[in-house]
PDB file of C-alpha atoms in Angstrom:
ATOM      1  CA  MET A   1      48.287  30.025-136.284  1.00  0.00           C
ATOM      2  CA  HIS A   2      46.225  27.813-134.036  1.00  0.00           C
ATOM      3  CA  PHE A   3      46.369  30.532-131.259  1.00  0.00           C
ATOM      4  CA  CYS A   4      45.057  33.253-133.593  1.00  0.00           C
ATOM      5  CA  THR A   5      42.138  31.033-134.601  1.00  0.00           C
ATOM      6  CA  ASN A   6      41.113  30.521-130.973  1.00  0.00           C
ATOM      7  CA  LYS A   7      41.354  34.256-130.312  1.00  0.00           C
ATOM      8  CA  SER A   8      38.979  35.032-133.147  1.00  0.00           C
ATOM      9  CA  LEU A   9      36.532  32.499-131.796  1.00  0.00           C
ATOM     10  CA  ILE A  10      36.662  33.815-128.240  1.00  0.00           C
ATOM     11  CA  MET A  11      36.582  37.574-128.848  1.00  0.00           C
ATOM     12  CA  PRO A  12      33.088  38.073-130.410  1.00  0.00           C
ATOM     13  CA  PRO A  13      31.150  36.365-127.559  1.00  0.00           C
ATOM     14  CA  LEU A  14      33.211  38.227-124.987  1.00  0.00           C
ATOM     15  CA  LYS A  15      32.596  41.580-126.676  1.00  0.00           C
ATOM     16  CA  ASN A  16      28.880  40.833-126.883  1.00  0.00           C
ATOM     17  CA  LEU A  17      28.741  39.947-123.177  1.00  0.00           C
ATOM     18  CA  ILE A  18      30.531  43.144-122.151  1.00  0.00           C
ATOM     19  CA  PHE A  19      28.255  45.239-124.372  1.00  0.00           C
ATOM     20  CA  LEU A  20      25.186  43.569-122.866  1.00  0.00           C
ATOM     21  CA  LEU A  21      26.376  44.281-119.297  1.00  0.00           C
ATOM     22  CA  ILE A  22      27.083  47.952-120.064  1.00  0.00           C
ATOM     23  CA  PHE A  23      23.695  48.371-121.731  1.00  0.00           C
ATOM     24  CA  SER A  24      21.938  46.861-118.687  1.00  0.00           C
ATOM     25  CA  VAL A  25      23.685  49.192-116.248  1.00  0.00           C
ATOM     26  CA  VAL A  26      22.929  52.275-118.333  1.00  0.00           C
ATOM     27  CA  SER A  27      19.277  51.233-118.706  1.00  0.00           C
ATOM     28  CA  ILE A  28      18.882  50.909-114.945  1.00  0.00           C
ATOM     29  CA  SER A  29      20.509  54.322-114.443  1.00  0.00           C
ATOM     30  CA  CYS A  30      17.922  56.037-116.633  1.00  0.00           C
ATOM     31  CA  GLY A  31      14.863  54.877-114.698  1.00  0.00           C
ATOM     32  CA  VAL A  32      13.954  58.162-112.928  1.00  0.00           C
ATOM     33  CA  SER A  33      11.423  60.454-114.577  1.00  0.00           C
ATOM     34  CA  LYS A  34      11.332  64.250-114.257  1.00  0.00           C
ATOM     35  CA  SER A  35       7.906  64.210-112.582  1.00  0.00           C
ATOM     36  CA  GLU A  36       9.361  62.228-109.683  1.00  0.00           C
ATOM     37  CA  ILE A  37      12.047  64.736-108.728  1.00  0.00           C
ATOM     38  CA  VAL A  38      10.874  68.265-109.664  1.00  0.00           C
ATOM     39  CA  TYR A  39       9.683  70.239-106.617  1.00  0.00           C
ATOM     40  CA  PHE A  40       6.384  72.202-106.339  1.00  0.00           C
ATOM     41  CA  GLN A  41       4.910  71.278-109.685  1.00  0.00           C
ATOM     42  CA  GLY A  42       1.747  73.032-110.845  1.00  0.00           C
ATOM     43  CA  LEU A  43       2.591  76.604-109.848  1.00  0.00           C
ATOM     44  CA  GLN A  44       0.771  79.010-112.151  1.00  0.00           C
ATOM     45  CA  LEU A  45       2.096  82.419-113.199  1.00  0.00           C
ATOM     46  CA  GLN A  46      -0.255  85.353-112.666  1.00  0.00           C
ATOM     47  CA  ASN A  47      -0.784  88.454-114.817  1.00  0.00           C
ATOM     48  CA  ASN A  48       1.739  87.166-117.353  1.00  0.00           C
ATOM     49  CA  GLU A  49       4.538  88.147-115.018  1.00  0.00           C
ATOM     50  CA  ASN A  50       7.420  86.086-113.696  1.00  0.00           C
ATOM     51  CA  ALA A  51       6.041  85.859-110.155  1.00  0.00           C
ATOM     52  CA  GLY A  52       2.954  84.116-108.810  1.00  0.00           C
ATOM     53  CA  SER A  53       1.443  83.802-105.352  1.00  0.00           C
ATOM     54  CA  ILE A  54      -0.086  81.108-103.240  1.00  0.00           C
ATOM     55  CA  SER A  55      -2.219  81.330-100.082  1.00  0.00           C
ATOM     56  CA  SER A  56      -0.194  80.970 -96.897  1.00  0.00           C
ATOM     57  CA  SER A  57      -2.820  81.997 -94.326  1.00  0.00           C
ATOM     58  CA  GLU A  58      -2.282  78.823 -92.319  1.00  0.00           C
ATOM     59  CA  ILE A  59       1.478  79.272 -92.002  1.00  0.00           C
ATOM     60  CA  PRO A  60       2.482  80.548 -88.531  1.00  0.00           C
ATOM     61  CA  LYS A  61       4.109  83.960 -88.737  1.00  0.00           C
ATOM     62  CA  ASN A  62       6.348  83.546 -85.701  1.00  0.00           C
ATOM     63  CA  LEU A  63       7.715  80.823 -83.498  1.00  0.00           C
ATOM     64  CA  SER A  64       5.839  80.410 -80.247  1.00  0.00           C
ATOM     65  CA  ILE A  65       7.668  79.677 -77.010  1.00  0.00           C
ATOM     66  CA  LYS A  66       7.043  76.225 -75.526  1.00  0.00           C
ATOM     67  CA  SER A  67       7.823  74.325 -72.346  1.00  0.00           C
ATOM     68  CA  ASN A  68      11.495  73.227 -72.172  1.00  0.00           C
ATOM     69  CA  ASP A  69      12.557  76.009 -74.535  1.00  0.00           C
ATOM     70  CA  LEU A  70      15.762  77.831 -73.668  1.00  0.00           C
ATOM     71  CA  ILE A  71      15.530  81.591 -74.127  1.00  0.00           C
ATOM     72  CA  SER A  72      17.859  84.522 -73.526  1.00  0.00           C
ATOM     73  CA  ILE A  73      16.612  87.911 -72.338  1.00  0.00           C
ATOM     74  CA  THR A  74      18.699  91.071 -72.201  1.00  0.00           C
ATOM     75  CA  VAL A  75      17.520  94.399 -70.841  1.00  0.00           C
ATOM     76  CA  SER A  76      19.250  97.693 -71.546  1.00  0.00           C
ATOM     77  CA  ALA A  77      18.458 101.388 -71.063  1.00  0.00           C
ATOM     78  CA  LEU A  78      20.060 104.826 -71.092  1.00  0.00           C
ATOM     79  CA  GLU A  79      20.672 104.390 -67.362  1.00  0.00           C
ATOM     80  CA  GLN A  80      22.345 101.009 -67.564  1.00  0.00           C
ATOM     81  CA  THR A  81      22.775 100.727 -63.810  1.00  0.00           C
ATOM     82  CA  ALA A  82      18.978 100.749 -63.479  1.00  0.00           C
ATOM     83  CA  ALA A  83      18.687  97.871 -65.995  1.00  0.00           C
ATOM     84  CA  ALA A  84      21.487  95.807 -64.428  1.00  0.00           C
ATOM     85  CA  PRO A  85      19.253  93.959 -61.885  1.00  0.00           C
ATOM     86  CA  PHE A  86      17.259  92.485 -64.789  1.00  0.00           C
ATOM     87  CA  ASN A  87      20.379  90.887 -66.299  1.00  0.00           C
ATOM     88  CA  LEU A  88      21.597  87.923 -64.270  1.00  0.00           C
ATOM     89  CA  THR A  89      25.218  87.083 -65.055  1.00  0.00           C
ATOM     90  CA  ILE A  90      26.875  83.681 -64.777  1.00  0.00           C
ATOM     91  CA  GLN A  91      29.478  83.665 -62.062  1.00  0.00           C
ATOM     92  CA  GLY A  92      32.719  81.709 -62.231  1.00  0.00           C
ATOM     93  CA  SER A  93      34.356  79.977 -65.158  1.00  0.00           C
ATOM     94  CA  LEU A  94      32.242  79.177 -68.213  1.00  0.00           C
ATOM     95  CA  VAL A  95      32.012  75.552 -69.276  1.00  0.00           C
ATOM     96  CA  GLY A  96      29.838  73.437 -71.588  1.00  0.00           C
ATOM     97  CA  SER A  97      27.624  75.689 -73.680  1.00  0.00           C
ATOM     98  CA  ALA A  98      29.555  78.877 -72.876  1.00  0.00           C
ATOM     99  CA  ALA A  99      29.772  79.723 -76.581  1.00  0.00           C
ATOM    100  CA  ALA A 100      25.983  79.908 -76.725  1.00  0.00           C
ATOM    101  CA  GLN A 101      25.730  82.426 -73.900  1.00  0.00           C
ATOM    102  CA  ILE A 102      24.957  86.058 -74.609  1.00  0.00           C
ATOM    103  CA  GLN A 103      27.785  88.486 -73.992  1.00  0.00           C
ATOM    104  CA  PHE A 104      26.680  91.665 -72.293  1.00  0.00           C
ATOM    105  CA  GLN A 105      28.298  94.905 -71.124  1.00  0.00           C
ATOM    106  CA  ASN A 106      31.692  93.937 -69.663  1.00  0.00           C
ATOM    107  CA  GLN A 107      31.819  90.579 -71.484  1.00  0.00           C
ATOM    108  CA  GLN A 108      30.041  88.736 -68.679  1.00  0.00           C
ATOM    109  CA  ALA A 109      27.779  85.924 -69.912  1.00  0.00           C
ATOM    110  CA  LEU A 110      24.118  86.266 -69.064  1.00  0.00           C
ATOM    111  CA  GLN A 111      22.004  83.568 -67.510  1.00  0.00           C
ATOM    112  CA  ASN A 112      19.551  81.912 -69.903  1.00  0.00           C
ATOM    113  CA  TYR A 113      16.016  80.914 -68.915  1.00  0.00           C
ATOM    114  CA  LEU A 114      14.512  77.436 -69.219  1.00  0.00           C
ATOM    115  CA  VAL A 115      10.741  77.421 -69.654  1.00  0.00           C
ATOM    116  CA  ASP A 116       9.263  75.037 -67.074  1.00  0.00           C
ATOM    117  CA  SER A 117       6.524  72.454 -67.601  1.00  0.00           C
ATOM    118  CA  GLU A 118       3.898  75.061 -66.687  1.00  0.00           C
ATOM    119  CA  GLY A 119       5.156  77.444 -69.373  1.00  0.00           C
ATOM    120  CA  ASN A 120       6.740  79.937 -66.948  1.00  0.00           C
ATOM    121  CA  ILE A 121      10.155  81.424 -66.229  1.00  0.00           C
ATOM    122  CA  GLU A 122      11.491  83.007 -63.053  1.00  0.00           C
ATOM    123  CA  PHE A 123      12.673  86.485 -63.979  1.00  0.00           C
ATOM    124  CA  PRO A 124      14.591  88.785 -61.646  1.00  0.00           C
ATOM    125  CA  ILE A 125      12.513  91.429 -59.848  1.00  0.00           C
ATOM    126  CA  LEU A 126       9.347  90.403 -61.745  1.00  0.00           C
ATOM    127  CA  GLY A 127       9.158  86.864 -60.379  1.00  0.00           C
ATOM    128  CA  THR A 128       7.096  84.244 -62.269  1.00  0.00           C
ATOM    129  CA  VAL A 129       6.333  85.271 -65.845  1.00  0.00           C
ATOM    130  CA  PRO A 130       4.099  83.119 -68.136  1.00  0.00           C
ATOM    131  CA  VAL A 131       5.814  82.831 -71.531  1.00  0.00           C
ATOM    132  CA  ALA A 132       4.462  79.683 -73.239  1.00  0.00           C
ATOM    133  CA  GLY A 133       2.435  80.415 -76.352  1.00  0.00           C
ATOM    134  CA  LEU A 134       3.961  83.855 -76.833  1.00  0.00           C
ATOM    135  CA  SER A 135       6.120  84.780 -79.787  1.00  0.00           C
ATOM    136  CA  ARG A 136       9.481  86.406 -79.241  1.00  0.00           C
ATOM    137  CA  GLN A 137       8.042  89.833 -80.102  1.00  0.00           C
ATOM    138  CA  GLU A 138       5.052  89.361 -77.807  1.00  0.00           C
ATOM    139  CA  LEU A 139       7.253  88.435 -74.851  1.00  0.00           C
ATOM    140  CA  GLN A 140       9.430  91.478 -75.509  1.00  0.00           C
ATOM    141  CA  SER A 141       6.334  93.700 -75.329  1.00  0.00           C
ATOM    142  CA  VAL A 142       5.093  92.067 -72.119  1.00  0.00           C
ATOM    143  CA  LEU A 143       8.459  92.431 -70.397  1.00  0.00           C
ATOM    144  CA  LYS A 144       8.916  95.996 -71.598  1.00  0.00           C
ATOM    145  CA  ILE A 145       5.611  97.013 -69.988  1.00  0.00           C
ATOM    146  CA  LYS A 146       6.471  95.305 -66.694  1.00  0.00           C
ATOM    147  CA  ILE A 147      10.058  96.588 -66.543  1.00  0.00           C
ATOM    148  CA  SER A 148       8.913 100.133 -67.382  1.00  0.00           C
ATOM    149  CA  GLU A 149       7.621 100.335 -63.817  1.00  0.00           C
ATOM    150  CA  TYR A 150      11.246 100.206 -62.653  1.00  0.00           C
ATOM    151  CA  VAL A 151      13.324 101.465 -65.606  1.00  0.00           C
ATOM    152  CA  GLN A 152      12.676 104.379 -67.950  1.00  0.00           C
ATOM    153  CA  ASP A 153      12.431 103.422 -71.632  1.00  0.00           C
ATOM    154  CA  PRO A 154      13.852  99.883 -71.341  1.00  0.00           C
ATOM    155  CA  ILE A 155      14.981  97.955 -74.403  1.00  0.00           C
ATOM    156  CA  VAL A 156      14.231  94.224 -74.194  1.00  0.00           C
ATOM    157  CA  ASN A 157      15.715  91.632 -76.524  1.00  0.00           C
ATOM    158  CA  VAL A 158      14.492  88.005 -76.491  1.00  0.00           C
ATOM    159  CA  ARG A 159      15.963  85.064 -78.405  1.00  0.00           C
ATOM    160  CA  ILE A 160      14.931  81.408 -78.624  1.00  0.00           C
ATOM    161  CA  LEU A 161      18.191  79.477 -78.311  1.00  0.00           C
ATOM    162  CA  ASN A 162      17.109  75.887 -78.882  1.00  0.00           C
ATOM    163  CA  PHE A 163      15.616  76.231 -82.362  1.00  0.00           C
ATOM    164  CA  GLN A 164      16.910  73.141 -84.111  1.00  0.00           C
ATOM    165  CA  VAL A 165      15.553  70.592 -86.568  1.00  0.00           C
ATOM    166  CA  SER A 166      16.591  67.035 -87.407  1.00  0.00           C
ATOM    167  CA  VAL A 167      16.710  65.823 -91.019  1.00  0.00           C
ATOM    168  CA  LEU A 168      17.008  62.056 -91.412  1.00  0.00           C
ATOM    169  CA  GLY A 169      16.839  59.447 -94.147  1.00  0.00           C
ATOM    170  CA  GLU A 170      17.710  59.836 -97.819  1.00  0.00           C
ATOM    171  CA  VAL A 171      19.523  63.187 -97.707  1.00  0.00           C
ATOM    172  CA  LYS A 172      23.164  63.941 -98.400  1.00  0.00           C
ATOM    173  CA  THR A 173      24.135  64.829 -94.808  1.00  0.00           C
ATOM    174  CA  PRO A 174      21.518  63.723 -92.239  1.00  0.00           C
ATOM    175  CA  GLY A 175      21.762  65.253 -88.784  1.00  0.00           C
ATOM    176  CA  THR A 176      20.446  67.833 -86.322  1.00  0.00           C
ATOM    177  CA  TYR A 177      20.915  71.481 -87.292  1.00  0.00           C
ATOM    178  CA  ASP A 178      20.829  74.604 -85.124  1.00  0.00           C
ATOM    179  CA  VAL A 179      18.907  77.520 -86.600  1.00  0.00           C
ATOM    180  CA  ARG A 180      19.816  81.103 -85.761  1.00  0.00           C
ATOM    181  CA  ASP A 181      17.003  82.722 -87.679  1.00  0.00           C
ATOM    182  CA  GLU A 182      13.429  82.802 -86.432  1.00  0.00           C
ATOM    183  CA  TYR A 183      12.018  81.403 -89.664  1.00  0.00           C
ATOM    184  CA  LEU A 184      12.851  78.089 -91.304  1.00  0.00           C
ATOM    185  CA  THR A 185      10.963  76.461 -94.161  1.00  0.00           C
ATOM    186  CA  LEU A 186      11.006  72.803 -95.145  1.00  0.00           C
ATOM    187  CA  PRO A 187      13.133  73.444 -98.283  1.00  0.00           C
ATOM    188  CA  GLN A 188      15.612  75.443 -96.193  1.00  0.00           C
ATOM    189  CA  ALA A 189      15.967  72.554 -93.738  1.00  0.00           C
ATOM    190  CA  LEU A 190      16.519  70.132 -96.607  1.00  0.00           C
ATOM    191  CA  GLY A 191      19.107  72.556 -97.965  1.00  0.00           C
ATOM    192  CA  LEU A 192      20.984  72.391 -94.665  1.00  0.00           C
ATOM    193  CA  ALA A 193      21.152  68.613 -95.110  1.00  0.00           C
ATOM    194  CA  GLY A 194      22.399  68.878 -98.697  1.00  0.00           C
ATOM    195  CA  ASP A 195      18.981  68.138-100.289  1.00  0.00           C
ATOM    196  CA  LEU A 196      17.448  64.732-101.022  1.00  0.00           C
ATOM    197  CA  THR A 197      19.432  62.088-102.813  1.00  0.00           C
ATOM    198  CA  ILE A 198      18.015  60.833-106.100  1.00  0.00           C
ATOM    199  CA  PHE A 199      16.791  57.795-104.134  1.00  0.00           C
ATOM    200  CA  GLY A 200      14.680  59.800-101.641  1.00  0.00           C
ATOM    201  CA  GLU A 201      10.869  59.666-101.878  1.00  0.00           C
ATOM    202  CA  ARG A 202       9.803  63.248-102.650  1.00  0.00           C
ATOM    203  CA  LYS A 203       6.068  62.537-102.571  1.00  0.00           C
ATOM    204  CA  ASN A 204       5.951  61.249 -98.997  1.00  0.00           C
ATOM    205  CA  VAL A 205       8.108  63.467 -96.748  1.00  0.00           C
ATOM    206  CA  LEU A 206       7.274  62.988 -93.060  1.00  0.00           C
ATOM    207  CA  VAL A 207       7.373  65.934 -90.619  1.00  0.00           C
ATOM    208  CA  ILE A 208       7.004  65.087 -86.899  1.00  0.00           C
ATOM    209  CA  ARG A 209       6.205  67.907 -84.472  1.00  0.00           C
ATOM    210  CA  GLN A 210       5.958  68.272 -80.700  1.00  0.00           C
ATOM    211  CA  ALA A 211       2.513  69.726 -79.928  1.00  0.00           C
ATOM    212  CA  GLU A 212       1.699  72.112 -77.100  1.00  0.00           C
ATOM    213  CA  ASN A 213       0.139  69.359 -74.955  1.00  0.00           C
ATOM    214  CA  ASN A 214       3.237  67.107 -75.192  1.00  0.00           C
ATOM    215  CA  THR A 215       1.675  64.963 -77.921  1.00  0.00           C
ATOM    216  CA  LYS A 216       3.189  64.291 -81.322  1.00  0.00           C
ATOM    217  CA  GLN A 217       1.739  65.627 -84.549  1.00  0.00           C
ATOM    218  CA  TYR A 218       2.835  64.437 -87.960  1.00  0.00           C
ATOM    219  CA  LYS A 219       2.149  65.215 -91.586  1.00  0.00           C
ATOM    220  CA  TYR A 220       3.176  63.649 -94.889  1.00  0.00           C
ATOM    221  CA  LEU A 221       4.036  66.263 -97.505  1.00  0.00           C
ATOM    222  CA  ASP A 222       4.448  65.945-101.255  1.00  0.00           C
ATOM    223  CA  LEU A 223       7.408  68.055-102.397  1.00  0.00           C
ATOM    224  CA  THR A 224       6.313  67.727-106.020  1.00  0.00           C
ATOM    225  CA  ASP A 225       2.946  69.375-105.249  1.00  0.00           C
ATOM    226  CA  SER A 226       2.727  73.183-105.088  1.00  0.00           C
ATOM    227  CA  ASN A 227      -0.068  72.924-102.493  1.00  0.00           C
ATOM    228  CA  THR A 228       2.618  71.985 -99.966  1.00  0.00           C
ATOM    229  CA  LEU A 229       3.549  75.680 -99.846  1.00  0.00           C
ATOM    230  CA  SER A 230       0.307  76.419 -97.970  1.00  0.00           C
ATOM    231  CA  SER A 231       0.648  73.614 -95.409  1.00  0.00           C
ATOM    232  CA  PRO A 232       1.120  74.619 -91.730  1.00  0.00           C
ATOM    233  CA  PHE A 233       4.001  72.121 -91.690  1.00  0.00           C
ATOM    234  CA  TYR A 234       5.827  73.968 -94.478  1.00  0.00           C
ATOM    235  CA  MET A 235       7.082  76.503 -91.913  1.00  0.00           C
ATOM    236  CA  LEU A 236       9.051  74.519 -89.364  1.00  0.00           C
ATOM    237  CA  ARG A 237       9.147  74.902 -85.590  1.00  0.00           C
ATOM    238  CA  GLN A 238      11.732  74.087 -82.968  1.00  0.00           C
ATOM    239  CA  ASN A 239      12.615  70.388 -82.619  1.00  0.00           C
ATOM    240  CA  ASP A 240      10.726  69.303 -85.760  1.00  0.00           C
ATOM    241  CA  VAL A 241      11.957  66.032 -87.257  1.00  0.00           C
ATOM    242  CA  ILE A 242      11.965  65.503 -91.038  1.00  0.00           C
ATOM    243  CA  TYR A 243      12.289  61.988 -92.387  1.00  0.00           C
ATOM    244  CA  ILE A 244      12.919  61.144 -96.051  1.00  0.00           C
ATOM    245  CA  GLU A 245      12.084  57.538 -96.797  1.00  0.00           C
ATOM    246  CA  PRO A 246      13.734  55.627 -99.667  1.00  0.00           C
ATOM    247  CA  LYS A 247      11.822  55.011-102.871  1.00  0.00           C
ATOM    248  CA  SER A 248       9.640  51.896-102.970  1.00  0.00           C
ATOM    249  CA  ASN A 249      11.869  50.438-105.707  1.00  0.00           C
ATOM    250  CA  TYR A 250      14.890  50.857-103.443  1.00  0.00           C
ATOM    251  CA  LEU A 251      16.355  47.510-104.498  1.00  0.00           C
ATOM    252  CA  SER A 252      16.665  48.557-108.138  1.00  0.00           C
ATOM    253  CA  ALA A 253      17.773  51.996-106.963  1.00  0.00           C
ATOM    254  CA  SER A 254      20.636  50.388-105.092  1.00  0.00           C
ATOM    255  CA  TYR A 255      21.885  49.029-108.375  1.00  0.00           C
ATOM    256  CA  THR A 256      21.628  52.503-109.864  1.00  0.00           C
ATOM    257  CA  ARG A 257      23.526  53.923-106.886  1.00  0.00           C
ATOM    258  CA  ASN A 258      26.458  51.641-107.725  1.00  0.00           C
ATOM    259  CA  SER A 259      26.205  51.884-111.503  1.00  0.00           C
ATOM    260  CA  GLN A 260      29.289  54.100-111.742  1.00  0.00           C
ATOM    261  CA  VAL A 261      31.283  51.462-109.878  1.00  0.00           C
ATOM    262  CA  TYR A 262      30.028  48.755-112.220  1.00  0.00           C
ATOM    263  CA  ILE A 263      30.907  50.807-115.284  1.00  0.00           C
ATOM    264  CA  SER A 264      34.417  51.424-113.934  1.00  0.00           C
ATOM    265  CA  ILE A 265      34.929  47.706-113.342  1.00  0.00           C
ATOM    266  CA  LEU A 266      33.656  46.855-116.811  1.00  0.00           C
ATOM    267  CA  SER A 267      35.962  49.442-118.362  1.00  0.00           C
ATOM    268  CA  ALA A 268      38.907  47.880-116.580  1.00  0.00           C
ATOM    269  CA  LEU A 269      37.867  44.419-117.791  1.00  0.00           C
ATOM    270  CA  ILE A 270      37.609  45.665-121.377  1.00  0.00           C
ATOM    271  CA  SER A 271      41.078  47.207-121.214  1.00  0.00           C
ATOM    272  CA  LEU A 272      42.509  44.030-119.702  1.00  0.00           C
ATOM    273  CA  THR A 273      40.830  41.859-122.345  1.00  0.00           C
ATOM    274  CA  ILE A 274      42.240  43.971-125.171  1.00  0.00           C
ATOM    275  CA  LEU A 275      45.756  43.727-123.723  1.00  0.00           C
ATOM    276  CA  ILE A 276      45.528  39.946-123.302  1.00  0.00           C
ATOM    277  CA  THR A 277      44.094  39.220-126.748  1.00  0.00           C
ATOM    278  CA  ARG A 278      46.403  41.445-128.773  1.00  0.00           C
TER     279      ARG A 278
END
């Protein structure tokens, strides 16, 4: 009888304490507003249709080739023997980045071209060719004109092989990502990294870029602002670095990050308390 009396005295304060702890954890978990996480707010629909438009005149249409870029160039024609001198093959066994080499004709890997500090490459037959500042399409046109002096109706294909971006900070899977396509937007790069975590600062995304004169450019972008769509940093370039900083209230966010763990522990404590006090 004495044991039952003590149990009745102990249980209400314990229940109240557990309830208070659960309420605190849930309150912390609900501290993020919609305006802090929704991307590109403020877009207006036009003509009562489901699609709008925004000016993108400052966005570069194509990647431009820079110093230290690695490019592949293949030349083909109806008379393939005439085009063969313009395709340097790698001799011997393939090691290292063999998977990135271009396979051509009889499965021989072609030599890639590294753009030197002056913005040039050494191309067979043609010698020194300035390539820096040209887009892939522009370089194809330049080479086609030059090679036409030696080969009838040549077909020239150029690819930029070192197009990669790094996404760091508060994203699901930070890292450096290779890009096969010629176009990559900021949201696409964030998609490669699994998007921002709920703790990432969406209004202050840093993009760092290597400029033509070997200087660094940077820009802070607000992902919640639709005007970001017209920024020249919205369309990414090779070797861009994107950094997502944590929210300013990161300390309280860290509690939110672990709230599920806390709730699980509290649930276990409640179950254990019920078993002991039965």
